[in-house]
mmCIF file with all atom_site columns, C-alpha atoms in Angstrom:
data_model
loop_
_atom_site.group_PDB
_atom_site.id
_atom_site.type_symbol
_atom_site.label_atom_id
_atom_site.label_alt_id
_atom_site.label_comp_id
_atom_site.label_asym_id
_atom_site.label_entity_id
_atom_site.label_seq_id
_atom_site.pdbx_PDB_ins_code
_atom_site.Cartn_x
_atom_site.Cartn_y
_atom_site.Cartn_z
_atom_site.occupancy
_atom_site.B_iso_or_equiv
_atom_site.pdbx_formal_charge
_atom_site.auth_seq_id
_atom_site.auth_comp_id
_atom_site.auth_asym_id
_atom_site.auth_atom_id
_atom_site.pdbx_PDB_model_num
ATOM 1   C CA . UNK A 1 1   ? 126.121 150.210 35.705 1.00 0.00 ? 1   UNK A CA 1
ATOM 2   C CA . UNK A 1 2   ? 126.878 153.697 36.812 1.00 0.00 ? 2   UNK A CA 1
ATOM 3   C CA . UNK A 1 3   ? 124.312 155.277 35.492 1.00 0.00 ? 3   UNK A CA 1
ATOM 4   C CA . UNK A 1 4   ? 121.824 153.349 36.414 1.00 0.00 ? 4   UNK A CA 1
ATOM 5   C CA . UNK A 1 5   ? 123.140 153.334 40.099 1.00 0.00 ? 5   UNK A CA 1
ATOM 6   C CA . UNK A 1 6   ? 123.550 157.217 39.631 1.00 0.00 ? 6   UNK A CA 1
ATOM 7   C CA . UNK A 1 7   ? 119.622 157.696 39.121 1.00 0.00 ? 7   UNK A CA 1
ATOM 8   C CA . UNK A 1 8   ? 118.731 154.986 41.448 1.00 0.00 ? 8   UNK A CA 1
ATOM 9   C CA . UNK A 1 9   ? 121.158 157.482 44.097 1.00 0.00 ? 9   UNK A CA 1
ATOM 10  C CA . UNK A 1 10  ? 118.941 160.224 42.680 1.00 0.00 ? 10  UNK A CA 1
ATOM 11  C CA . UNK A 1 11  ? 115.659 158.887 42.698 1.00 0.00 ? 11  UNK A CA 1
ATOM 12  C CA . UNK A 1 12  ? 116.566 157.532 46.469 1.00 0.00 ? 12  UNK A CA 1
ATOM 13  C CA . UNK A 1 13  ? 117.272 161.623 47.013 1.00 0.00 ? 13  UNK A CA 1
ATOM 14  C CA . UNK A 1 14  ? 113.866 162.684 45.754 1.00 0.00 ? 14  UNK A CA 1
ATOM 15  C CA . UNK A 1 15  ? 111.541 160.117 47.726 1.00 0.00 ? 15  UNK A CA 1
ATOM 16  C CA . UNK A 1 16  ? 113.522 161.084 51.056 1.00 0.00 ? 16  UNK A CA 1
ATOM 17  C CA . UNK A 1 17  ? 113.678 164.737 50.635 1.00 0.00 ? 17  UNK A CA 1
ATOM 18  C CA . UNK A 1 18  ? 109.592 165.466 48.423 1.00 0.00 ? 18  UNK A CA 1
ATOM 19  C CA . UNK A 1 19  ? 108.649 167.837 50.789 1.00 0.00 ? 19  UNK A CA 1
ATOM 20  C CA . UNK A 1 20  ? 111.450 170.136 49.977 1.00 0.00 ? 20  UNK A CA 1
ATOM 21  C CA . UNK A 1 21  ? 110.826 169.396 46.056 1.00 0.00 ? 21  UNK A CA 1
ATOM 22  C CA . UNK A 1 22  ? 107.157 170.051 46.456 1.00 0.00 ? 22  UNK A CA 1
ATOM 23  C CA . UNK A 1 23  ? 108.481 173.093 48.133 1.00 0.00 ? 23  UNK A CA 1
ATOM 24  C CA . UNK A 1 24  ? 111.006 174.565 45.398 1.00 0.00 ? 24  UNK A CA 1
ATOM 25  C CA . UNK A 1 25  ? 108.442 173.616 42.793 1.00 0.00 ? 25  UNK A CA 1
ATOM 26  C CA . UNK A 1 26  ? 105.528 175.969 44.121 1.00 0.00 ? 26  UNK A CA 1
ATOM 27  C CA . UNK A 1 27  ? 107.929 178.218 45.037 1.00 0.00 ? 27  UNK A CA 1
ATOM 28  C CA . UNK A 1 28  ? 109.364 179.067 41.202 1.00 0.00 ? 28  UNK A CA 1
ATOM 29  C CA . UNK A 1 29  ? 105.708 178.787 40.051 1.00 0.00 ? 29  UNK A CA 1
ATOM 30  C CA . UNK A 1 30  ? 105.282 181.026 42.704 1.00 0.00 ? 30  UNK A CA 1
ATOM 31  C CA . UNK A 1 31  ? 107.527 183.713 41.467 1.00 0.00 ? 31  UNK A CA 1
ATOM 32  C CA . UNK A 1 32  ? 106.386 183.162 37.499 1.00 0.00 ? 32  UNK A CA 1
ATOM 33  C CA . UNK A 1 33  ? 102.607 183.858 38.534 1.00 0.00 ? 33  UNK A CA 1
ATOM 34  C CA . UNK A 1 34  ? 103.870 187.646 40.614 1.00 0.00 ? 34  UNK A CA 1
ATOM 35  C CA . UNK A 1 35  ? 106.181 187.408 37.990 1.00 0.00 ? 35  UNK A CA 1
ATOM 36  C CA . UNK A 1 36  ? 103.246 187.828 35.706 1.00 0.00 ? 36  UNK A CA 1
ATOM 37  C CA . UNK A 1 37  ? 101.403 189.907 38.047 1.00 0.00 ? 37  UNK A CA 1
ATOM 38  C CA . UNK A 1 38  ? 104.216 192.563 38.424 1.00 0.00 ? 38  UNK A CA 1
ATOM 39  C CA . UNK A 1 39  ? 103.748 193.279 34.271 1.00 0.00 ? 39  UNK A CA 1
ATOM 40  C CA . UNK A 1 40  ? 100.149 194.689 34.954 1.00 0.00 ? 40  UNK A CA 1
ATOM 41  C CA . UNK A 1 41  ? 101.528 197.318 37.809 1.00 0.00 ? 41  UNK A CA 1
ATOM 42  C CA . UNK A 1 42  ? 103.762 198.663 35.702 1.00 0.00 ? 42  UNK A CA 1
ATOM 43  C CA . UNK A 1 43  ? 102.926 201.971 34.498 1.00 0.00 ? 43  UNK A CA 1
ATOM 44  C CA . UNK A 1 44  ? 102.112 203.542 30.824 1.00 0.00 ? 44  UNK A CA 1
ATOM 45  C CA . UNK A 1 45  ? 105.545 205.046 30.707 1.00 0.00 ? 45  UNK A CA 1
ATOM 46  C CA . UNK A 1 46  ? 107.458 202.195 32.074 1.00 0.00 ? 46  UNK A CA 1
ATOM 47  C CA . UNK A 1 47  ? 105.845 199.681 29.900 1.00 0.00 ? 47  UNK A CA 1
ATOM 48  C CA . UNK A 1 48  ? 106.771 202.670 26.822 1.00 0.00 ? 48  UNK A CA 1
ATOM 49  C CA . UNK A 1 49  ? 110.588 202.087 27.814 1.00 0.00 ? 49  UNK A CA 1
ATOM 50  C CA . UNK A 1 50  ? 110.720 198.703 28.130 1.00 0.00 ? 50  UNK A CA 1
ATOM 51  C CA . UNK A 1 51  ? 109.100 198.037 24.397 1.00 0.00 ? 51  UNK A CA 1
ATOM 52  C CA . UNK A 1 52  ? 110.757 200.382 23.236 1.00 0.00 ? 52  UNK A CA 1
ATOM 53  C CA . UNK A 1 53  ? 114.302 198.677 24.340 1.00 0.00 ? 53  UNK A CA 1
ATOM 54  C CA . UNK A 1 54  ? 112.569 195.567 23.232 1.00 0.00 ? 54  UNK A CA 1
ATOM 55  C CA . UNK A 1 55  ? 111.967 196.625 20.228 1.00 0.00 ? 55  UNK A CA 1
ATOM 56  C CA . UNK A 1 56  ? 115.678 198.285 19.562 1.00 0.00 ? 56  UNK A CA 1
ATOM 57  C CA . UNK A 1 57  ? 116.941 194.295 20.451 1.00 0.00 ? 57  UNK A CA 1
ATOM 58  C CA . UNK A 1 58  ? 114.529 192.699 18.039 1.00 0.00 ? 58  UNK A CA 1
ATOM 59  C CA . UNK A 1 59  ? 115.451 194.919 15.422 1.00 0.00 ? 59  UNK A CA 1
ATOM 60  C CA . UNK A 1 60  ? 119.716 193.892 16.283 1.00 0.00 ? 60  UNK A CA 1
ATOM 61  C CA . UNK A 1 61  ? 118.557 189.951 16.225 1.00 0.00 ? 61  UNK A CA 1
ATOM 62  C CA . UNK A 1 62  ? 116.358 191.230 12.654 1.00 0.00 ? 62  UNK A CA 1
ATOM 63  C CA . UNK A 1 63  ? 119.790 192.559 11.237 1.00 0.00 ? 63  UNK A CA 1
ATOM 64  C CA . UNK A 1 64  ? 121.645 189.863 12.767 1.00 0.00 ? 64  UNK A CA 1
ATOM 65  C CA . UNK A 1 65  ? 123.535 192.759 14.409 1.00 0.00 ? 65  UNK A CA 1
ATOM 66  C CA . UNK A 1 66  ? 123.993 190.876 17.904 1.00 0.00 ? 66  UNK A CA 1
ATOM 67  C CA . UNK A 1 67  ? 126.842 189.484 20.071 1.00 0.00 ? 67  UNK A CA 1
ATOM 68  C CA . UNK A 1 68  ? 128.900 186.284 18.946 1.00 0.00 ? 68  UNK A CA 1
ATOM 69  C CA . UNK A 1 69  ? 127.451 183.011 19.844 1.00 0.00 ? 69  UNK A CA 1
ATOM 70  C CA . UNK A 1 70  ? 130.402 182.310 21.480 1.00 0.00 ? 70  UNK A CA 1
ATOM 71  C CA . UNK A 1 71  ? 130.339 185.622 23.518 1.00 0.00 ? 71  UNK A CA 1
ATOM 72  C CA . UNK A 1 72  ? 126.687 184.981 24.548 1.00 0.00 ? 72  UNK A CA 1
ATOM 73  C CA . UNK A 1 73  ? 127.606 181.526 25.726 1.00 0.00 ? 73  UNK A CA 1
ATOM 74  C CA . UNK A 1 74  ? 129.992 182.934 27.675 1.00 0.00 ? 74  UNK A CA 1
ATOM 75  C CA . UNK A 1 75  ? 128.145 185.562 29.290 1.00 0.00 ? 75  UNK A CA 1
ATOM 76  C CA . UNK A 1 76  ? 125.442 183.129 30.032 1.00 0.00 ? 76  UNK A CA 1
ATOM 77  C CA . UNK A 1 77  ? 127.423 180.152 31.606 1.00 0.00 ? 77  UNK A CA 1
ATOM 78  C CA . UNK A 1 78  ? 129.610 182.434 33.595 1.00 0.00 ? 78  UNK A CA 1
ATOM 79  C CA . UNK A 1 79  ? 126.157 184.538 34.975 1.00 0.00 ? 79  UNK A CA 1
ATOM 80  C CA . UNK A 1 80  ? 124.919 180.510 35.883 1.00 0.00 ? 80  UNK A CA 1
ATOM 81  C CA . UNK A 1 81  ? 128.001 179.344 37.517 1.00 0.00 ? 81  UNK A CA 1
ATOM 82  C CA . UNK A 1 82  ? 128.024 182.670 39.624 1.00 0.00 ? 82  UNK A CA 1
ATOM 83  C CA . UNK A 1 83  ? 124.308 181.444 40.525 1.00 0.00 ? 83  UNK A CA 1
ATOM 84  C CA . UNK A 1 84  ? 125.151 178.300 41.454 1.00 0.00 ? 84  UNK A CA 1
ATOM 85  C CA . UNK A 1 85  ? 128.572 179.092 42.965 1.00 0.00 ? 85  UNK A CA 1
ATOM 86  C CA . UNK A 1 86  ? 126.454 181.928 45.215 1.00 0.00 ? 86  UNK A CA 1
ATOM 87  C CA . UNK A 1 87  ? 123.854 179.203 46.161 1.00 0.00 ? 87  UNK A CA 1
ATOM 88  C CA . UNK A 1 88  ? 126.566 176.532 47.101 1.00 0.00 ? 88  UNK A CA 1
ATOM 89  C CA . UNK A 1 89  ? 127.992 178.979 49.692 1.00 0.00 ? 89  UNK A CA 1
ATOM 90  C CA . UNK A 1 90  ? 124.579 179.730 51.020 1.00 0.00 ? 90  UNK A CA 1
ATOM 91  C CA . UNK A 1 91  ? 124.173 176.315 51.766 1.00 0.00 ? 91  UNK A CA 1
ATOM 92  C CA . UNK A 1 92  ? 127.504 176.148 53.722 1.00 0.00 ? 92  UNK A CA 1
ATOM 93  C CA . UNK A 1 93  ? 126.431 178.977 56.192 1.00 0.00 ? 93  UNK A CA 1
ATOM 94  C CA . UNK A 1 94  ? 124.487 178.966 58.542 1.00 0.00 ? 94  UNK A CA 1
ATOM 95  C CA . UNK A 1 95  ? 121.622 182.066 57.165 1.00 0.00 ? 95  UNK A CA 1
ATOM 96  C CA . UNK A 1 96  ? 121.976 181.003 53.747 1.00 0.00 ? 96  UNK A CA 1
ATOM 97  C CA . UNK A 1 97  ? 118.619 179.062 53.186 1.00 0.00 ? 97  UNK A CA 1
ATOM 98  C CA . UNK A 1 98  ? 116.490 182.213 53.560 1.00 0.00 ? 98  UNK A CA 1
ATOM 99  C CA . UNK A 1 99  ? 118.154 183.552 50.861 1.00 0.00 ? 99  UNK A CA 1
ATOM 100 C CA . UNK A 1 100 ? 118.862 180.273 48.533 1.00 0.00 ? 100 UNK A CA 1
ATOM 101 C CA . UNK A 1 101 ? 114.649 180.685 48.684 1.00 0.00 ? 101 UNK A CA 1
ATOM 102 C CA . UNK A 1 102 ? 114.799 183.822 47.629 1.00 0.00 ? 102 UNK A CA 1
ATOM 103 C CA . UNK A 1 103 ? 117.010 183.437 44.326 1.00 0.00 ? 103 UNK A CA 1
ATOM 104 C CA . UNK A 1 104 ? 114.599 180.461 43.256 1.00 0.00 ? 104 UNK A CA 1
ATOM 105 C CA . UNK A 1 105 ? 111.497 183.102 43.849 1.00 0.00 ? 105 UNK A CA 1
ATOM 106 C CA . UNK A 1 106 ? 113.490 185.273 42.004 1.00 0.00 ? 106 UNK A CA 1
ATOM 107 C CA . UNK A 1 107 ? 114.802 182.961 38.999 1.00 0.00 ? 107 UNK A CA 1
ATOM 108 C CA . UNK A 1 108 ? 110.815 182.558 38.506 1.00 0.00 ? 108 UNK A CA 1
ATOM 109 C CA . UNK A 1 109 ? 109.677 186.081 38.784 1.00 0.00 ? 109 UNK A CA 1
ATOM 110 C CA . UNK A 1 110 ? 112.470 186.912 35.655 1.00 0.00 ? 110 UNK A CA 1
ATOM 111 C CA . UNK A 1 111 ? 110.747 183.980 33.596 1.00 0.00 ? 111 UNK A CA 1
ATOM 112 C CA . UNK A 1 112 ? 107.074 185.073 34.439 1.00 0.00 ? 112 UNK A CA 1
ATOM 113 C CA . UNK A 1 113 ? 108.200 188.861 34.174 1.00 0.00 ? 113 UNK A CA 1
ATOM 114 C CA . UNK A 1 114 ? 109.308 188.192 30.710 1.00 0.00 ? 114 UNK A CA 1
ATOM 115 C CA . UNK A 1 115 ? 106.559 186.452 29.181 1.00 0.00 ? 115 UNK A CA 1
ATOM 116 C CA . UNK A 1 116 ? 104.029 188.419 30.264 1.00 0.00 ? 116 UNK A CA 1
ATOM 117 C CA . UNK A 1 117 ? 105.398 190.951 29.156 1.00 0.00 ? 117 UNK A CA 1
ATOM 118 C CA . UNK A 1 118 ? 105.751 190.246 25.524 1.00 0.00 ? 118 UNK A CA 1
ATOM 119 C CA . UNK A 1 119 ? 102.086 188.549 25.823 1.00 0.00 ? 119 UNK A CA 1
ATOM 120 C CA . UNK A 1 120 ? 100.965 191.679 27.336 1.00 0.00 ? 120 UNK A CA 1
ATOM 121 C CA . UNK A 1 121 ? 102.150 194.012 24.848 1.00 0.00 ? 121 UNK A CA 1
ATOM 122 C CA . UNK A 1 122 ? 102.693 191.892 21.789 1.00 0.00 ? 122 UNK A CA 1
ATOM 123 C CA . UNK A 1 123 ? 99.559  189.426 22.093 1.00 0.00 ? 123 UNK A CA 1
ATOM 124 C CA . UNK A 1 124 ? 100.522 186.429 20.092 1.00 0.00 ? 124 UNK A CA 1
ATOM 125 C CA . UNK A 1 125 ? 103.593 187.782 18.516 1.00 0.00 ? 125 UNK A CA 1
ATOM 126 C CA . UNK A 1 126 ? 104.618 188.216 21.726 1.00 0.00 ? 126 UNK A CA 1
ATOM 127 C CA . UNK A 1 127 ? 103.879 184.467 23.030 1.00 0.00 ? 127 UNK A CA 1
ATOM 128 C CA . UNK A 1 128 ? 105.620 183.409 19.463 1.00 0.00 ? 128 UNK A CA 1
ATOM 129 C CA . UNK A 1 129 ? 108.922 185.418 20.850 1.00 0.00 ? 129 UNK A CA 1
ATOM 130 C CA . UNK A 1 130 ? 108.721 184.297 24.211 1.00 0.00 ? 130 UNK A CA 1
ATOM 131 C CA . UNK A 1 131 ? 108.279 180.671 23.160 1.00 0.00 ? 131 UNK A CA 1
ATOM 132 C CA . UNK A 1 132 ? 111.308 180.721 21.194 1.00 0.00 ? 132 UNK A CA 1
ATOM 133 C CA . UNK A 1 133 ? 113.406 183.014 22.977 1.00 0.00 ? 133 UNK A CA 1
ATOM 134 C CA . UNK A 1 134 ? 112.801 181.877 26.795 1.00 0.00 ? 134 UNK A CA 1
ATOM 135 C CA . UNK A 1 135 ? 111.937 178.215 26.436 1.00 0.00 ? 135 UNK A CA 1
ATOM 136 C CA . UNK A 1 136 ? 114.345 176.617 25.131 1.00 0.00 ? 136 UNK A CA 1
ATOM 137 C CA . UNK A 1 137 ? 117.430 177.068 27.597 1.00 0.00 ? 137 UNK A CA 1
ATOM 138 C CA . UNK A 1 138 ? 114.373 176.649 30.220 1.00 0.00 ? 138 UNK A CA 1
ATOM 139 C CA . UNK A 1 139 ? 113.468 173.480 29.482 1.00 0.00 ? 139 UNK A CA 1
ATOM 140 C CA . UNK A 1 140 ? 116.749 172.581 31.088 1.00 0.00 ? 140 UNK A CA 1
ATOM 141 C CA . UNK A 1 141 ? 117.753 175.530 33.362 1.00 0.00 ? 141 UNK A CA 1
ATOM 142 C CA . UNK A 1 142 ? 113.862 175.306 35.068 1.00 0.00 ? 142 UNK A CA 1
ATOM 143 C CA . UNK A 1 143 ? 114.808 171.557 36.083 1.00 0.00 ? 143 UNK A CA 1
ATOM 144 C CA . UNK A 1 144 ? 118.566 172.497 37.099 1.00 0.00 ? 144 UNK A CA 1
ATOM 145 C CA . UNK A 1 145 ? 117.822 175.390 39.417 1.00 0.00 ? 145 UNK A CA 1
ATOM 146 C CA . UNK A 1 146 ? 115.223 172.949 41.759 1.00 0.00 ? 146 UNK A CA 1
ATOM 147 C CA . UNK A 1 147 ? 117.156 170.505 41.881 1.00 0.00 ? 147 UNK A CA 1
ATOM 148 C CA . UNK A 1 148 ? 119.902 172.730 43.004 1.00 0.00 ? 148 UNK A CA 1
ATOM 149 C CA . UNK A 1 149 ? 117.924 174.645 45.075 1.00 0.00 ? 149 UNK A CA 1
ATOM 150 C CA . UNK A 1 150 ? 116.367 171.564 46.765 1.00 0.00 ? 150 UNK A CA 1
ATOM 151 C CA . UNK A 1 151 ? 119.724 170.130 47.282 1.00 0.00 ? 151 UNK A CA 1
ATOM 152 C CA . UNK A 1 152 ? 120.959 173.478 48.777 1.00 0.00 ? 152 UNK A CA 1
ATOM 153 C CA . UNK A 1 153 ? 118.048 173.011 51.474 1.00 0.00 ? 153 UNK A CA 1
ATOM 154 C CA . UNK A 1 154 ? 118.294 170.215 52.072 1.00 0.00 ? 154 UNK A CA 1
ATOM 155 C CA . UNK A 1 155 ? 122.248 170.392 52.838 1.00 0.00 ? 155 UNK A CA 1
ATOM 156 C CA . UNK A 1 156 ? 121.655 173.761 54.948 1.00 0.00 ? 156 UNK A CA 1
ATOM 157 C CA . UNK A 1 157 ? 119.338 171.850 57.035 1.00 0.00 ? 157 UNK A CA 1
ATOM 158 C CA . UNK A 1 158 ? 121.145 169.286 57.497 1.00 0.00 ? 158 UNK A CA 1
ATOM 159 C CA . UNK A 1 159 ? 124.458 171.577 58.558 1.00 0.00 ? 159 UNK A CA 1
ATOM 160 C CA . UNK A 1 160 ? 121.902 173.121 61.041 1.00 0.00 ? 160 UNK A CA 1
ATOM 161 C CA . UNK A 1 161 ? 121.100 170.088 62.455 1.00 0.00 ? 161 UNK A CA 1
ATOM 162 C CA . UNK A 1 162 ? 124.398 169.550 62.644 1.00 0.00 ? 162 UNK A CA 1
ATOM 163 C CA . UNK A 1 163 ? 125.744 172.479 64.162 1.00 0.00 ? 163 UNK A CA 1
ATOM 164 C CA . UNK A 1 164 ? 122.755 172.152 67.465 1.00 0.00 ? 164 UNK A CA 1
ATOM 165 C CA . UNK A 1 165 ? 121.228 169.163 66.990 1.00 0.00 ? 165 UNK A CA 1
ATOM 166 C CA . UNK A 1 166 ? 124.406 167.276 66.611 1.00 0.00 ? 166 UNK A CA 1
ATOM 167 C CA . UNK A 1 167 ? 122.603 164.206 65.733 1.00 0.00 ? 167 UNK A CA 1
ATOM 168 C CA . UNK A 1 168 ? 123.493 163.255 62.118 1.00 0.00 ? 168 UNK A CA 1
ATOM 169 C CA . UNK A 1 169 ? 124.937 159.760 61.743 1.00 0.00 ? 169 UNK A CA 1
ATOM 170 C CA . UNK A 1 170 ? 127.000 161.120 58.021 1.00 0.00 ? 170 UNK A CA 1
ATOM 171 C CA . UNK A 1 171 ? 130.174 162.762 58.251 1.00 0.00 ? 171 UNK A CA 1
ATOM 172 C CA . UNK A 1 172 ? 129.140 166.531 57.918 1.00 0.00 ? 172 UNK A CA 1
ATOM 173 C CA . UNK A 1 173 ? 132.563 166.434 55.822 1.00 0.00 ? 173 UNK A CA 1
ATOM 174 C CA . UNK A 1 174 ? 131.313 163.391 53.712 1.00 0.00 ? 174 UNK A CA 1
ATOM 175 C CA . UNK A 1 175 ? 128.201 165.502 53.596 1.00 0.00 ? 175 UNK A CA 1
ATOM 176 C CA . UNK A 1 176 ? 129.532 168.595 51.721 1.00 0.00 ? 176 UNK A CA 1
ATOM 177 C CA . UNK A 1 177 ? 132.025 166.582 49.576 1.00 0.00 ? 177 UNK A CA 1
ATOM 178 C CA . UNK A 1 178 ? 128.472 164.819 47.973 1.00 0.00 ? 178 UNK A CA 1
ATOM 179 C CA . UNK A 1 179 ? 126.960 168.462 47.568 1.00 0.00 ? 179 UNK A CA 1
ATOM 180 C CA . UNK A 1 180 ? 129.501 170.119 46.218 1.00 0.00 ? 180 UNK A CA 1
ATOM 181 C CA . UNK A 1 181 ? 130.081 166.870 43.334 1.00 0.00 ? 181 UNK A CA 1
ATOM 182 C CA . UNK A 1 182 ? 126.739 167.462 42.348 1.00 0.00 ? 182 UNK A CA 1
ATOM 183 C CA . UNK A 1 183 ? 126.428 171.315 42.320 1.00 0.00 ? 183 UNK A CA 1
ATOM 184 C CA . UNK A 1 184 ? 129.381 171.038 39.868 1.00 0.00 ? 184 UNK A CA 1
ATOM 185 C CA . UNK A 1 185 ? 127.939 168.274 37.800 1.00 0.00 ? 185 UNK A CA 1
ATOM 186 C CA . UNK A 1 186 ? 124.656 170.622 37.713 1.00 0.00 ? 186 UNK A CA 1
ATOM 187 C CA . UNK A 1 187 ? 127.448 172.573 35.291 1.00 0.00 ? 187 UNK A CA 1
ATOM 188 C CA . UNK A 1 188 ? 127.362 170.353 32.746 1.00 0.00 ? 188 UNK A CA 1
ATOM 189 C CA . UNK A 1 189 ? 123.956 170.707 32.413 1.00 0.00 ? 189 UNK A CA 1
ATOM 190 C CA . UNK A 1 190 ? 124.145 174.558 32.549 1.00 0.00 ? 190 UNK A CA 1
ATOM 191 C CA . UNK A 1 191 ? 126.945 174.257 29.766 1.00 0.00 ? 191 UNK A CA 1
ATOM 192 C CA . UNK A 1 192 ? 124.407 172.787 27.737 1.00 0.00 ? 192 UNK A CA 1
ATOM 193 C CA . UNK A 1 193 ? 121.273 175.227 28.697 1.00 0.00 ? 193 UNK A CA 1
ATOM 194 C CA . UNK A 1 194 ? 123.764 178.039 27.523 1.00 0.00 ? 194 UNK A CA 1
ATOM 195 C CA . UNK A 1 195 ? 124.568 176.212 24.203 1.00 0.00 ? 195 UNK A CA 1
ATOM 196 C CA . UNK A 1 196 ? 120.800 176.870 23.676 1.00 0.00 ? 196 UNK A CA 1
ATOM 197 C CA . UNK A 1 197 ? 120.807 180.376 24.389 1.00 0.00 ? 197 UNK A CA 1
ATOM 198 C CA . UNK A 1 198 ? 123.801 181.229 22.769 1.00 0.00 ? 198 UNK A CA 1
ATOM 199 C CA . UNK A 1 199 ? 123.390 178.977 19.710 1.00 0.00 ? 199 UNK A CA 1
ATOM 200 C CA . UNK A 1 200 ? 119.830 177.996 19.308 1.00 0.00 ? 200 UNK A CA 1
ATOM 201 C CA . UNK A 1 201 ? 117.198 180.708 20.805 1.00 0.00 ? 201 UNK A CA 1
ATOM 202 C CA . UNK A 1 202 ? 118.864 183.660 18.409 1.00 0.00 ? 202 UNK A CA 1
ATOM 203 C CA . UNK A 1 203 ? 118.390 181.487 15.722 1.00 0.00 ? 203 UNK A CA 1
ATOM 204 C CA . UNK A 1 204 ? 114.544 180.938 16.227 1.00 0.00 ? 204 UNK A CA 1
ATOM 205 C CA . UNK A 1 205 ? 114.150 184.330 17.362 1.00 0.00 ? 205 UNK A CA 1
ATOM 206 C CA . UNK A 1 206 ? 115.655 185.563 13.889 1.00 0.00 ? 206 UNK A CA 1
ATOM 207 C CA . UNK A 1 207 ? 113.010 183.595 12.266 1.00 0.00 ? 207 UNK A CA 1
ATOM 208 C CA . UNK A 1 208 ? 110.045 184.604 14.176 1.00 0.00 ? 208 UNK A CA 1
ATOM 209 C CA . UNK A 1 209 ? 110.623 188.474 13.779 1.00 0.00 ? 209 UNK A CA 1
ATOM 210 C CA . UNK A 1 210 ? 111.468 188.397 10.246 1.00 0.00 ? 210 UNK A CA 1
ATOM 211 C CA . UNK A 1 211 ? 107.558 186.404 10.306 1.00 0.00 ? 211 UNK A CA 1
ATOM 212 C CA . UNK A 1 212 ? 106.752 188.879 12.442 1.00 0.00 ? 212 UNK A CA 1
ATOM 213 C CA . UNK A 1 213 ? 107.515 192.055 10.469 1.00 0.00 ? 213 UNK A CA 1
ATOM 214 C CA . UNK A 1 214 ? 106.433 190.731 7.113  1.00 0.00 ? 214 UNK A CA 1
#
């Protein structure tokens, strides 16, 4: 019953802020496209340097000389917590809205650049490596980042209206508590995404690297 009410409330939120969700999706996709375009703008020496570090990394993956899965999980989860914390702080401020949009765009840019560079340098093998190294955790991360941005944008706009228009029906403190609770609940999904990055992606990458080297 509680799960159904939670899903109903979330569905209502999406309906009420439909344009915000569409905008965040479009912005994230634009970041991915821009990231892929940036790859083509790199000079030959820049691509060579990046490819050198990349081959060293995959060599470590193949030989098993990587950080422990627990260390990878902790580092990944802490980075995700910093991201969600920064977005929370920006939404609480009256000037953070543009920075929230920039953060989401940059997330898309990183994904697009990573996949684009691997495919650009390694062709089909690069696509396979991108699939096993980027996709597992981003199946969770991408929807969560989009929802986080949409919720943060909605709350930031509510803060602005409360400050300058003062016609909000809901007490702002209650809205702040609900927003904080929603952002904290996202951290559970981020922990799961970090687990995929730490325990699943390295195993898949090792299999693909060994397949490529044969």
